[in-house]
């Protein structure tokens, strides 16, 4: 590394101000190390992290099997183009396929790229005049222009127009409205099985099954954006299994490589050839480093029974947070699916996030009033209690 000497936090922040585009709101804290569900800042403070890596560090920070696998692969082969075959990519595709609906994989590096691949696949697969994709209000699909256009939230569109044509927005949870929006040009329905950024919104009973039925009746593809719900987050390998409704296309990223960058689209084998040679590509997609990290993450989840642990600590969170809800009138609703947790408040969530941080607990606030927790699936019961005690203290201080 070119770091001759350690910079102070103030000096690091100064460099950001001078040299990094200010498109993020950052906390004035420099993080230097992470291990499991803890991170340390440059002042030596330790934080319990209930939002590790914005959902990417589902196995905690620096999970040892992932670190080991990557270290070993780094000395062997880092990258070759997708004009060659590599064993890690083949094995990774098989591992994902066997744990889902037996589909075929396209690999990329991020969630938005996985969704762009899905959008292109839908258009390539559909016979014209079909090309439109129905997406949902409050949804989130990423920041490239196609995914931004798929994201039915005006705040993300401001100043960007004209957006990509062909997206039709439906209210989340309203099956009749979806049915009314389907016409001769509709090619697909694309949805997050649980809206993440949209506030951990769980669809009403039967909604996803209803979409499956509509898709079948009208010959549409059903695309699940599982960038946040996938890879074990809900206590099942994939969110669709949590609901028992199988999509035709599924997109993955965030936790897929145990904290490294990676993404994938899984597609039913009959449909997969529509993404024909020459029509789509990703230079770094499925590179050996991402692939061995992805395989190590899957292996760790299985060896350490982490799907089961995610369900168990999800239940514990539900119990603790329901108790809190009974005591704190500012808590409107608690939504839990494995280790995907939303606490909807009657007040602005930003001061809660700050108060938690002062007590060395990291949480997120989305949509203004929803405290979102995406903790690691290998969190211990003790850590759940430790964090919930802090949340209780903070909520009660706000109530009183
Ligand atoms: C985070 C997220 C994305 C975007 O992923 P990036 O890797 O930031 O491009 C897309 N869809 C969902 C559901 C997400 O949670």
mmCIF file of C-alpha atoms and ligand atoms in Angstrom:
data_model
loop_
_atom_site.group_PDB
_atom_site.id
_atom_site.type_symbol
_atom_site.label_atom_id
_atom_site.label_comp_id
_atom_site.label_asym_id
_atom_site.label_seq_id
_atom_site.Cartn_x
_atom_site.Cartn_y
_atom_site.Cartn_z
ATOM 1 C CA UNK A 1 0.000 0.000 0.000
ATOM 2 C CA UNK A 2 1.068 3.550 -0.589
ATOM 3 C CA UNK A 3 0.229 4.611 2.950
ATOM 4 C CA UNK A 4 3.575 5.776 4.296
ATOM 5 C CA UNK A 5 1.968 6.895 7.500
ATOM 6 C CA UNK A 6 -1.438 6.814 9.118
ATOM 7 C CA UNK A 7 -3.590 9.867 8.574
ATOM 8 C CA UNK A 8 -5.751 11.295 11.331
ATOM 9 C CA UNK A 9 -9.532 11.090 10.878
ATOM 10 C CA UNK A 10 -9.626 14.831 10.223
ATOM 11 C CA UNK A 11 -7.005 14.500 7.487
ATOM 12 C CA UNK A 12 -8.863 11.620 5.842
ATOM 13 C CA UNK A 13 -12.133 13.530 5.846
ATOM 14 C CA UNK A 14 -10.326 16.545 4.408
ATOM 15 C CA UNK A 15 -9.085 14.408 1.484
ATOM 16 C CA UNK A 16 -12.612 13.249 0.790
ATOM 17 C CA UNK A 17 -13.804 16.832 0.763
ATOM 18 C CA UNK A 18 -11.115 17.727 -1.713
ATOM 19 C CA UNK A 19 -10.944 14.646 -3.950
ATOM 20 C CA UNK A 20 -14.108 12.523 -3.665
ATOM 21 C CA UNK A 21 -17.398 13.502 -5.335
ATOM 22 C CA UNK A 22 -19.817 14.396 -2.523
ATOM 23 C CA UNK A 23 -22.717 12.208 -3.704
ATOM 24 C CA UNK A 24 -23.002 10.388 -0.367
ATOM 25 C CA UNK A 25 -24.013 11.642 3.054
ATOM 26 C CA UNK A 26 -21.326 10.219 5.324
ATOM 27 C CA UNK A 27 -21.071 9.998 9.097
ATOM 28 C CA UNK A 28 -17.904 11.798 10.276
ATOM 29 C CA UNK A 29 -16.328 8.502 11.324
ATOM 30 C CA UNK A 30 -13.451 6.585 9.735
ATOM 31 C CA UNK A 31 -13.879 2.803 9.935
ATOM 32 C CA UNK A 32 -10.625 0.880 10.068
ATOM 33 C CA UNK A 33 -11.411 -2.730 10.911
ATOM 34 C CA UNK A 34 -14.250 -5.232 11.055
ATOM 35 C CA UNK A 35 -14.621 -8.655 12.579
ATOM 36 C CA UNK A 36 -17.903 -10.568 12.776
ATOM 37 C CA UNK A 37 -20.615 -8.164 13.895
ATOM 38 C CA UNK A 38 -18.209 -5.528 15.186
ATOM 39 C CA UNK A 39 -16.369 -2.665 13.512
ATOM 40 C CA UNK A 40 -13.794 -0.288 14.947
ATOM 41 C CA UNK A 41 -13.268 3.362 14.091
ATOM 42 C CA UNK A 42 -9.935 5.138 13.897
ATOM 43 C CA UNK A 43 -10.338 6.350 17.488
ATOM 44 C CA UNK A 44 -10.506 2.745 18.690
ATOM 45 C CA UNK A 45 -14.246 2.752 19.420
ATOM 46 C CA UNK A 46 -15.992 -0.573 18.862
ATOM 47 C CA UNK A 47 -19.510 -0.665 17.388
ATOM 48 C CA UNK A 48 -22.030 -3.489 17.274
ATOM 49 C CA UNK A 49 -23.065 -3.544 13.617
ATOM 50 C CA UNK A 50 -26.737 -4.327 12.908
ATOM 51 C CA UNK A 51 -26.359 -3.058 9.338
ATOM 52 C CA UNK A 52 -23.041 -4.577 8.247
ATOM 53 C CA UNK A 53 -22.025 -3.499 4.784
ATOM 54 C CA UNK A 54 -25.522 -2.235 3.881
ATOM 55 C CA UNK A 55 -26.691 -5.844 3.794
ATOM 56 C CA UNK A 56 -23.635 -7.172 1.972
ATOM 57 C CA UNK A 57 -21.881 -8.582 5.038
ATOM 58 C CA UNK A 58 -24.508 -11.189 5.838
ATOM 59 C CA UNK A 59 -21.766 -13.404 7.295
ATOM 60 C CA UNK A 60 -20.321 -10.566 9.361
ATOM 61 C CA UNK A 61 -17.164 -8.622 8.595
ATOM 62 C CA UNK A 62 -14.244 -10.578 7.138
ATOM 63 C CA UNK A 63 -15.735 -14.083 7.462
ATOM 64 C CA UNK A 64 -12.663 -16.347 7.849
ATOM 65 C CA UNK A 65 -13.607 -19.023 5.237
ATOM 66 C CA UNK A 66 -14.209 -16.304 2.624
ATOM 67 C CA UNK A 67 -10.954 -14.533 3.513
ATOM 68 C CA UNK A 68 -9.052 -17.842 3.240
ATOM 69 C CA UNK A 69 -10.591 -18.818 -0.102
ATOM 70 C CA UNK A 70 -9.887 -15.395 -1.597
ATOM 71 C CA UNK A 71 -6.305 -15.311 -0.284
ATOM 72 C CA UNK A 72 -5.582 -18.653 -1.896
ATOM 73 C CA UNK A 73 -7.256 -17.771 -5.204
ATOM 74 C CA UNK A 74 -5.422 -14.415 -5.392
ATOM 75 C CA UNK A 75 -2.129 -16.236 -5.827
ATOM 76 C CA UNK A 76 -3.556 -18.613 -8.430
ATOM 77 C CA UNK A 77 -5.631 -16.609 -10.908
ATOM 78 C CA UNK A 78 -7.351 -13.246 -10.425
ATOM 79 C CA UNK A 79 -9.134 -12.619 -13.685
ATOM 80 C CA UNK A 80 -9.534 -14.013 -17.154
ATOM 81 C CA UNK A 81 -12.149 -12.870 -19.650
ATOM 82 C CA UNK A 82 -15.376 -14.769 -20.201
ATOM 83 C CA UNK A 83 -13.993 -16.031 -23.504
ATOM 84 C CA UNK A 84 -12.439 -18.835 -21.392
ATOM 85 C CA UNK A 85 -13.745 -21.399 -18.939
ATOM 86 C CA UNK A 86 -12.745 -21.431 -15.267
ATOM 87 C CA UNK A 87 -13.578 -24.045 -12.668
ATOM 88 C CA UNK A 88 -14.659 -21.593 -9.937
ATOM 89 C CA UNK A 89 -17.340 -19.965 -12.150
ATOM 90 C CA UNK A 90 -18.736 -23.342 -13.219
ATOM 91 C CA UNK A 91 -18.899 -24.594 -9.652
ATOM 92 C CA UNK A 92 -20.441 -21.337 -8.417
ATOM 93 C CA UNK A 93 -23.208 -21.482 -11.034
ATOM 94 C CA UNK A 94 -23.938 -25.090 -10.071
ATOM 95 C CA UNK A 95 -24.053 -24.242 -6.350
ATOM 96 C CA UNK A 96 -26.548 -21.399 -6.905
ATOM 97 C CA UNK A 97 -28.649 -23.412 -9.342
ATOM 98 C CA UNK A 98 -28.900 -26.442 -7.055
ATOM 99 C CA UNK A 99 -30.069 -24.303 -4.140
ATOM 100 C CA UNK A 100 -32.693 -22.482 -6.198
ATOM 101 C CA UNK A 101 -34.938 -23.449 -9.121
ATOM 102 C CA UNK A 102 -32.392 -25.223 -11.294
ATOM 103 C CA UNK A 103 -31.694 -22.211 -13.473
ATOM 104 C CA UNK A 104 -28.666 -21.034 -15.404
ATOM 105 C CA UNK A 105 -26.515 -18.114 -14.254
ATOM 106 C CA UNK A 106 -25.170 -14.903 -15.738
ATOM 107 C CA UNK A 107 -22.593 -13.212 -13.504
ATOM 108 C CA UNK A 108 -21.899 -9.531 -12.905
ATOM 109 C CA UNK A 109 -20.597 -7.317 -10.087
ATOM 110 C CA UNK A 110 -23.563 -5.530 -8.563
ATOM 111 C CA UNK A 111 -27.288 -5.513 -8.024
ATOM 112 C CA UNK A 112 -28.058 -2.903 -10.613
ATOM 113 C CA UNK A 113 -26.077 -4.844 -13.215
ATOM 114 C CA UNK A 114 -28.000 -8.016 -12.400
ATOM 115 C CA UNK A 115 -31.245 -6.095 -12.919
ATOM 116 C CA UNK A 116 -30.024 -4.560 -16.193
ATOM 117 C CA UNK A 117 -29.308 -8.104 -17.369
ATOM 118 C CA UNK A 118 -32.844 -9.112 -16.391
ATOM 119 C CA UNK A 119 -34.349 -6.135 -18.244
ATOM 120 C CA UNK A 120 -32.407 -7.041 -21.390
ATOM 121 C CA UNK A 121 -33.302 -10.709 -21.068
ATOM 122 C CA UNK A 122 -37.001 -9.819 -20.765
ATOM 123 C CA UNK A 123 -36.872 -7.694 -23.908
ATOM 124 C CA UNK A 124 -34.863 -10.259 -25.856
ATOM 125 C CA UNK A 125 -37.202 -13.050 -24.809
ATOM 126 C CA UNK A 126 -40.502 -11.324 -25.489
ATOM 127 C CA UNK A 127 -42.015 -11.423 -28.951
ATOM 128 C CA UNK A 128 -42.956 -7.892 -30.043
ATOM 129 C CA UNK A 129 -45.138 -5.971 -29.449
ATOM 130 C CA UNK A 130 -44.344 -7.082 -25.886
ATOM 131 C CA UNK A 131 -41.632 -5.088 -24.073
ATOM 132 C CA UNK A 132 -43.197 -3.415 -21.012
ATOM 133 C CA UNK A 133 -42.270 -4.369 -17.477
ATOM 134 C CA UNK A 134 -44.587 -3.764 -14.530
ATOM 135 C CA UNK A 135 -42.717 -2.704 -11.362
ATOM 136 C CA UNK A 136 -43.949 -1.502 -7.967
ATOM 137 C CA UNK A 137 -44.293 1.772 -6.101
ATOM 138 C CA UNK A 138 -41.792 1.971 -3.245
ATOM 139 C CA UNK A 139 -39.545 -0.576 -4.974
ATOM 140 C CA UNK A 140 -35.817 -0.201 -5.485
ATOM 141 C CA UNK A 141 -33.781 -1.805 -8.269
ATOM 142 C CA UNK A 142 -30.528 0.159 -8.448
ATOM 143 C CA UNK A 143 -28.911 3.294 -9.784
ATOM 144 C CA UNK A 144 -28.000 2.762 -13.424
ATOM 145 C CA UNK A 145 -30.499 4.365 -15.751
ATOM 146 C CA UNK A 146 -32.465 1.215 -16.617
ATOM 147 C CA UNK A 147 -32.746 0.156 -12.982
ATOM 148 C CA UNK A 148 -33.529 3.721 -11.926
ATOM 149 C CA UNK A 149 -36.332 3.764 -14.485
ATOM 150 C CA UNK A 150 -37.588 0.457 -13.021
ATOM 151 C CA UNK A 151 -37.543 2.047 -9.564
ATOM 152 C CA UNK A 152 -40.984 3.557 -9.033
ATOM 153 C CA UNK A 153 -39.934 6.339 -6.671
ATOM 154 C CA UNK A 154 -40.055 9.914 -8.007
ATOM 155 C CA UNK A 155 -37.294 11.091 -5.621
ATOM 156 C CA UNK A 156 -34.770 8.958 -7.529
ATOM 157 C CA UNK A 157 -35.869 10.362 -10.905
ATOM 158 C CA UNK A 158 -35.531 14.080 -10.192
ATOM 159 C CA UNK A 159 -33.527 15.810 -12.877
ATOM 160 C CA UNK A 160 -32.626 12.592 -14.727
ATOM 161 C CA UNK A 161 -35.285 12.508 -17.406
ATOM 162 C CA UNK A 162 -36.082 11.324 -19.921
ATOM 163 C CA UNK A 163 -36.046 7.912 -18.244
ATOM 164 C CA UNK A 164 -35.950 4.635 -20.116
ATOM 165 C CA UNK A 165 -39.345 3.895 -21.617
ATOM 166 C CA UNK A 166 -41.313 0.729 -20.989
ATOM 167 C CA UNK A 167 -41.843 0.620 -17.224
ATOM 168 C CA UNK A 168 -45.330 0.694 -15.774
ATOM 169 C CA UNK A 169 -45.759 1.254 -12.041
ATOM 170 C CA UNK A 170 -48.294 -0.563 -9.886
ATOM 171 C CA UNK A 171 -49.189 -0.103 -6.213
ATOM 172 C CA UNK A 172 -47.398 -2.705 -4.050
ATOM 173 C CA UNK A 173 -49.839 -5.356 -2.887
ATOM 174 C CA UNK A 174 -52.721 -4.490 -5.220
ATOM 175 C CA UNK A 175 -53.361 -7.476 -7.483
ATOM 176 C CA UNK A 176 -56.375 -5.948 -9.240
ATOM 177 C CA UNK A 177 -54.338 -2.902 -10.186
ATOM 178 C CA UNK A 178 -51.647 -5.150 -11.676
ATOM 179 C CA UNK A 179 -54.255 -7.077 -13.667
ATOM 180 C CA UNK A 180 -55.639 -3.812 -15.042
ATOM 181 C CA UNK A 181 -52.164 -2.655 -16.151
ATOM 182 C CA UNK A 182 -51.436 -5.760 -18.246
ATOM 183 C CA UNK A 183 -51.912 -5.187 -21.958
ATOM 184 C CA UNK A 184 -50.707 -6.653 -25.275
ATOM 185 C CA UNK A 185 -47.321 -4.953 -24.805
ATOM 186 C CA UNK A 186 -46.593 -6.295 -21.307
ATOM 187 C CA UNK A 187 -43.612 -8.645 -21.164
ATOM 188 C CA UNK A 188 -42.854 -9.093 -17.462
ATOM 189 C CA UNK A 189 -43.575 -8.289 -13.843
ATOM 190 C CA UNK A 190 -40.540 -7.386 -11.744
ATOM 191 C CA UNK A 191 -40.677 -7.163 -7.949
ATOM 192 C CA UNK A 192 -38.681 -7.463 -4.737
ATOM 193 C CA UNK A 193 -40.357 -10.286 -2.745
ATOM 194 C CA UNK A 194 -39.905 -7.999 0.278
ATOM 195 C CA UNK A 195 -39.256 -4.322 -0.421
ATOM 196 C CA UNK A 196 -35.973 -3.529 1.323
ATOM 197 C CA UNK A 197 -35.067 0.088 0.710
ATOM 198 C CA UNK A 198 -38.829 0.738 0.573
ATOM 199 C CA UNK A 199 -39.047 0.021 4.321
ATOM 200 C CA UNK A 200 -38.951 -3.786 4.721
ATOM 201 C CA UNK A 201 -42.469 -4.030 3.304
ATOM 202 C CA UNK A 202 -43.746 -7.601 3.264
ATOM 203 C CA UNK A 203 -46.409 -8.216 0.605
ATOM 204 C CA UNK A 204 -49.927 -9.159 1.693
ATOM 205 C CA UNK A 205 -50.755 -12.863 1.918
ATOM 206 C CA UNK A 206 -51.229 -14.379 -1.526
ATOM 207 C CA UNK A 207 -49.913 -11.366 -3.456
ATOM 208 C CA UNK A 208 -46.820 -13.018 -4.948
ATOM 209 C CA UNK A 209 -48.792 -16.179 -5.751
ATOM 210 C CA UNK A 210 -51.346 -13.930 -7.465
ATOM 211 C CA UNK A 211 -48.585 -12.347 -9.570
ATOM 212 C CA UNK A 212 -47.350 -15.828 -10.527
ATOM 213 C CA UNK A 213 -50.866 -16.700 -11.661
ATOM 214 C CA UNK A 214 -51.247 -13.484 -13.672
ATOM 215 C CA UNK A 215 -47.846 -14.046 -15.298
ATOM 216 C CA UNK A 216 -48.827 -17.590 -16.289
ATOM 217 C CA UNK A 217 -52.220 -16.551 -17.633
ATOM 218 C CA UNK A 218 -50.763 -13.756 -19.761
ATOM 219 C CA UNK A 219 -47.472 -15.371 -20.786
ATOM 220 C CA UNK A 220 -45.305 -12.896 -18.839
ATOM 221 C CA UNK A 221 -41.975 -13.489 -17.138
ATOM 222 C CA UNK A 222 -41.945 -13.100 -13.365
ATOM 223 C CA UNK A 223 -38.696 -11.479 -12.221
ATOM 224 C CA UNK A 224 -37.758 -11.383 -8.541
ATOM 225 C CA UNK A 225 -35.146 -8.824 -7.515
ATOM 226 C CA UNK A 226 -33.554 -10.776 -4.665
ATOM 227 C CA UNK A 227 -30.518 -8.522 -4.345
ATOM 228 C CA UNK A 228 -31.472 -7.918 -0.710
ATOM 229 C CA UNK A 229 -33.738 -10.883 0.134
ATOM 230 C CA UNK A 230 -31.468 -13.524 -1.407
ATOM 231 C CA UNK A 231 -28.510 -15.583 -0.219
ATOM 232 C CA UNK A 232 -29.933 -16.498 3.199
ATOM 233 C CA UNK A 233 -31.292 -13.160 4.404
ATOM 234 C CA UNK A 234 -34.803 -14.474 5.174
ATOM 235 C CA UNK A 235 -33.594 -17.699 6.783
ATOM 236 C CA UNK A 236 -34.107 -19.472 3.452
ATOM 237 C CA UNK A 237 -31.626 -19.534 0.600
ATOM 238 C CA UNK A 238 -33.823 -17.166 -1.367
ATOM 239 C CA UNK A 239 -36.807 -14.987 -0.533
ATOM 240 C CA UNK A 240 -38.995 -16.780 -3.073
ATOM 241 C CA UNK A 241 -38.653 -19.951 -0.979
ATOM 242 C CA UNK A 242 -39.808 -18.011 2.087
ATOM 243 C CA UNK A 243 -43.064 -17.315 0.196
ATOM 244 C CA UNK A 244 -43.240 -20.547 -1.794
ATOM 245 C CA UNK A 245 -43.619 -18.738 -5.127
ATOM 246 C CA UNK A 246 -41.036 -19.444 -7.830
ATOM 247 C CA UNK A 247 -39.988 -16.750 -10.322
ATOM 248 C CA UNK A 248 -38.672 -17.276 -13.868
ATOM 249 C CA UNK A 249 -35.759 -14.916 -13.311
ATOM 250 C CA UNK A 250 -33.992 -13.979 -10.074
ATOM 251 C CA UNK A 251 -31.336 -11.338 -9.520
ATOM 252 C CA UNK A 252 -28.769 -11.501 -6.721
ATOM 253 C CA UNK A 253 -25.938 -9.373 -5.348
ATOM 254 C CA UNK A 254 -25.185 -7.748 -1.966
ATOM 255 C CA UNK A 255 -24.422 -10.792 0.246
ATOM 256 C CA UNK A 256 -23.688 -13.200 -2.602
ATOM 257 C CA UNK A 257 -19.883 -13.164 -2.154
ATOM 258 C CA UNK A 258 -19.698 -12.905 1.633
ATOM 259 C CA UNK A 259 -18.818 -9.212 1.465
ATOM 260 C CA UNK A 260 -16.956 -8.963 -1.845
ATOM 261 C CA UNK A 261 -18.485 -7.407 -4.941
ATOM 262 C CA UNK A 262 -20.496 -9.842 -7.031
ATOM 263 C CA UNK A 263 -23.836 -10.303 -8.704
ATOM 264 C CA UNK A 264 -25.795 -12.880 -10.614
ATOM 265 C CA UNK A 265 -28.959 -13.463 -12.555
ATOM 266 C CA UNK A 266 -30.491 -16.934 -12.385
ATOM 267 C CA UNK A 267 -32.877 -17.847 -15.176
ATOM 268 C CA UNK A 268 -35.070 -20.866 -15.912
ATOM 269 C CA UNK A 269 -33.157 -23.027 -18.408
ATOM 270 C CA UNK A 270 -35.846 -22.784 -21.143
ATOM 271 C CA UNK A 271 -35.617 -18.999 -21.120
ATOM 272 C CA UNK A 272 -31.862 -18.621 -20.646
ATOM 273 C CA UNK A 273 -30.898 -18.940 -24.358
ATOM 274 C CA UNK A 274 -32.737 -15.680 -25.051
ATOM 275 C CA UNK A 275 -29.664 -13.908 -23.679
ATOM 276 C CA UNK A 276 -27.810 -15.001 -26.786
ATOM 277 C CA UNK A 277 -24.090 -14.617 -27.500
ATOM 278 C CA UNK A 278 -23.063 -11.070 -28.245
ATOM 279 C CA UNK A 279 -26.149 -9.481 -26.696
ATOM 280 C CA UNK A 280 -24.900 -9.034 -23.156
ATOM 281 C CA UNK A 281 -21.648 -9.248 -21.215
ATOM 282 C CA UNK A 282 -19.830 -8.171 -18.087
ATOM 283 C CA UNK A 283 -16.039 -7.975 -18.106
ATOM 284 C CA UNK A 284 -15.406 -8.880 -14.480
ATOM 285 C CA UNK A 285 -18.569 -10.973 -14.100
ATOM 286 C CA UNK A 286 -17.976 -14.367 -12.493
ATOM 287 C CA UNK A 287 -14.255 -13.759 -12.012
ATOM 288 C CA UNK A 288 -12.398 -16.413 -9.986
ATOM 289 C CA UNK A 289 -12.091 -14.224 -6.874
ATOM 290 C CA UNK A 290 -15.835 -13.523 -6.712
ATOM 291 C CA UNK A 291 -16.586 -17.151 -7.542
ATOM 292 C CA UNK A 292 -14.475 -18.683 -4.759
ATOM 293 C CA UNK A 293 -15.831 -16.071 -2.335
ATOM 294 C CA UNK A 294 -19.383 -16.998 -3.373
ATOM 295 C CA UNK A 295 -18.651 -20.702 -2.949
ATOM 296 C CA UNK A 296 -17.016 -20.138 0.440
ATOM 297 C CA UNK A 297 -20.035 -18.121 1.597
ATOM 298 C CA UNK A 298 -22.427 -20.942 0.631
ATOM 299 C CA UNK A 299 -20.182 -23.498 2.292
ATOM 300 C CA UNK A 300 -19.979 -21.463 5.499
ATOM 301 C CA UNK A 301 -23.776 -21.041 5.639
ATOM 302 C CA UNK A 302 -24.189 -24.812 5.357
ATOM 303 C CA UNK A 303 -21.378 -25.903 7.667
ATOM 304 C CA UNK A 304 -22.443 -23.498 10.417
ATOM 305 C CA UNK A 305 -26.218 -24.025 9.982
ATOM 306 C CA UNK A 306 -26.688 -20.324 9.436
ATOM 307 C CA UNK A 307 -30.073 -20.485 7.692
ATOM 308 C CA UNK A 308 -31.426 -22.039 10.859
ATOM 309 C CA UNK A 309 -29.598 -19.466 12.978
ATOM 310 C CA UNK A 310 -31.072 -16.623 10.902
ATOM 311 C CA UNK A 311 -34.589 -17.949 11.566
ATOM 312 C CA UNK A 312 -33.832 -18.406 15.260
ATOM 313 C CA UNK A 313 -32.390 -14.945 15.843
ATOM 314 C CA UNK A 314 -35.147 -13.484 13.634
ATOM 315 C CA UNK A 315 -37.653 -14.952 16.089
ATOM 316 C CA UNK A 316 -35.688 -13.492 18.982
ATOM 317 C CA UNK A 317 -35.662 -10.052 17.321
ATOM 318 C CA UNK A 318 -39.404 -10.321 16.786
ATOM 319 C CA UNK A 319 -39.947 -11.180 20.443
ATOM 320 C CA UNK A 320 -37.750 -8.352 21.739
ATOM 321 C CA UNK A 321 -39.127 -5.775 19.304
ATOM 322 C CA UNK A 322 -42.780 -6.733 19.866
ATOM 323 C CA UNK A 323 -42.162 -6.253 23.589
ATOM 324 C CA UNK A 324 -40.676 -2.855 22.859
ATOM 325 C CA UNK A 325 -43.606 -1.934 20.633
ATOM 326 C CA UNK A 326 -45.986 -2.604 23.526
ATOM 327 C CA UNK A 327 -43.967 -0.152 25.647
ATOM 328 C CA UNK A 328 -43.141 2.568 23.109
ATOM 329 C CA UNK A 329 -45.995 4.362 21.366
ATOM 330 C CA UNK A 330 -43.545 5.712 18.752
ATOM 331 C CA UNK A 331 -43.208 2.176 17.315
ATOM 332 C CA UNK A 332 -46.002 1.681 14.795
ATOM 333 C CA UNK A 333 -45.088 -1.675 13.317
ATOM 334 C CA UNK A 334 -42.400 -4.364 13.522
ATOM 335 C CA UNK A 335 -41.686 -6.447 10.424
ATOM 336 C CA UNK A 336 -39.329 -9.416 10.538
ATOM 337 C CA UNK A 337 -38.331 -12.008 7.929
ATOM 338 C CA UNK A 338 -35.265 -13.895 9.143
ATOM 339 C CA UNK A 339 -32.589 -11.239 9.583
ATOM 340 C CA UNK A 340 -34.409 -8.614 7.518
ATOM 341 C CA UNK A 341 -36.059 -6.311 10.035
ATOM 342 C CA UNK A 342 -38.023 -3.079 9.807
ATOM 343 C CA UNK A 343 -39.256 -1.004 12.736
ATOM 344 C CA UNK A 344 -41.731 1.583 11.524
ATOM 345 C CA UNK A 345 -41.887 4.690 13.690
ATOM 346 C CA UNK A 346 -44.359 7.486 14.171
ATOM 347 C CA UNK A 347 -41.385 9.893 14.225
ATOM 348 C CA UNK A 348 -38.370 10.700 12.060
ATOM 349 C CA UNK A 349 -35.789 7.908 12.330
ATOM 350 C CA UNK A 350 -32.614 9.963 11.813
ATOM 351 C CA UNK A 351 -32.227 11.014 15.494
ATOM 352 C CA UNK A 352 -32.671 7.348 16.473
ATOM 353 C CA UNK A 353 -29.810 6.327 14.191
ATOM 354 C CA UNK A 354 -27.604 9.038 15.732
ATOM 355 C CA UNK A 355 -28.552 8.126 19.293
ATOM 356 C CA UNK A 356 -27.773 4.453 18.592
ATOM 357 C CA UNK A 357 -24.426 5.400 17.113
ATOM 358 C CA UNK A 358 -23.544 7.401 20.224
ATOM 359 C CA UNK A 359 -24.205 4.178 22.145
ATOM 360 C CA UNK A 360 -22.046 2.267 19.639
ATOM 361 C CA UNK A 361 -24.811 0.481 17.773
ATOM 362 C CA UNK A 362 -25.056 0.839 13.986
ATOM 363 C CA UNK A 363 -28.524 0.785 12.422
ATOM 364 C CA UNK A 364 -30.058 2.284 9.276
ATOM 365 C CA UNK A 365 -33.088 4.434 8.622
ATOM 366 C CA UNK A 366 -34.926 4.146 5.316
ATOM 367 C CA UNK A 367 -37.931 6.041 4.002
ATOM 368 C CA UNK A 368 -37.630 8.584 6.795
ATOM 369 C CA UNK A 369 -39.424 6.597 9.457
ATOM 370 C CA UNK A 370 -38.311 2.969 9.187
ATOM 371 C CA UNK A 371 -35.365 1.734 11.247
ATOM 372 C CA UNK A 372 -33.893 -1.057 9.137
ATOM 373 C CA UNK A 373 -31.712 -3.808 10.556
ATOM 374 C CA UNK A 374 -29.882 -6.192 8.234
ATOM 375 C CA UNK A 375 -27.677 -7.951 10.803
ATOM 376 C CA UNK A 376 -25.318 -10.808 10.066
ATOM 377 C CA UNK A 377 -26.935 -14.248 10.060
ATOM 378 C CA UNK A 378 -24.265 -15.547 12.429
ATOM 379 C CA UNK A 379 -25.116 -13.024 15.131
ATOM 380 C CA UNK A 380 -25.274 -14.605 18.608
ATOM 381 C CA UNK A 381 -28.312 -14.402 20.882
ATOM 382 C CA UNK A 382 -26.217 -12.387 23.278
ATOM 383 C CA UNK A 383 -25.495 -9.826 20.565
ATOM 384 C CA UNK A 384 -29.208 -9.630 19.701
ATOM 385 C CA UNK A 385 -29.935 -8.799 23.351
ATOM 386 C CA UNK A 386 -27.019 -6.377 23.553
ATOM 387 C CA UNK A 387 -28.301 -4.425 20.525
ATOM 388 C CA UNK A 388 -31.966 -4.623 21.501
ATOM 389 C CA UNK A 389 -31.116 -3.264 24.967
ATOM 390 C CA UNK A 390 -29.562 -0.233 23.291
ATOM 391 C CA UNK A 391 -32.553 0.158 20.972
ATOM 392 C CA UNK A 392 -34.866 -0.052 23.996
ATOM 393 C CA UNK A 393 -32.908 2.654 25.795
ATOM 394 C CA UNK A 394 -33.002 4.907 22.741
ATOM 395 C CA UNK A 395 -36.687 4.355 21.926
ATOM 396 C CA UNK A 396 -37.697 4.918 25.546
ATOM 397 C CA UNK A 397 -35.678 8.127 25.792
ATOM 398 C CA UNK A 398 -37.531 9.358 22.670
ATOM 399 C CA UNK A 399 -40.896 8.332 24.061
ATOM 400 C CA UNK A 400 -40.467 9.955 27.421
HETATM 401 C C1 LIG B 1 -29.112 -2.663 -3.140
HETATM 402 C C2 LIG B 1 -30.160 -3.091 -4.108
HETATM 403 C C3 LIG B 1 -29.984 -2.953 -5.490
HETATM 404 C C4 LIG B 1 -28.779 -2.257 -6.089
HETATM 405 O O1 LIG B 1 -27.606 -2.960 -5.864
HETATM 406 P P1 LIG B 1 -26.199 -2.266 -6.227
HETATM 407 O O2 LIG B 1 -25.212 -3.350 -5.960
HETATM 408 O O3 LIG B 1 -26.036 -1.076 -5.349
HETATM 409 O O4 LIG B 1 -26.269 -1.898 -7.657
HETATM 410 C C5 LIG B 1 -30.967 -3.444 -6.323
HETATM 411 N N1 LIG B 1 -32.072 -4.045 -5.845
HETATM 412 C C6 LIG B 1 -32.277 -4.203 -4.528
HETATM 413 C C7 LIG B 1 -33.507 -4.894 -4.033
HETATM 414 C C8 LIG B 1 -31.335 -3.721 -3.603
HETATM 415 O O5 LIG B 1 -31.554 -3.849 -2.291
#
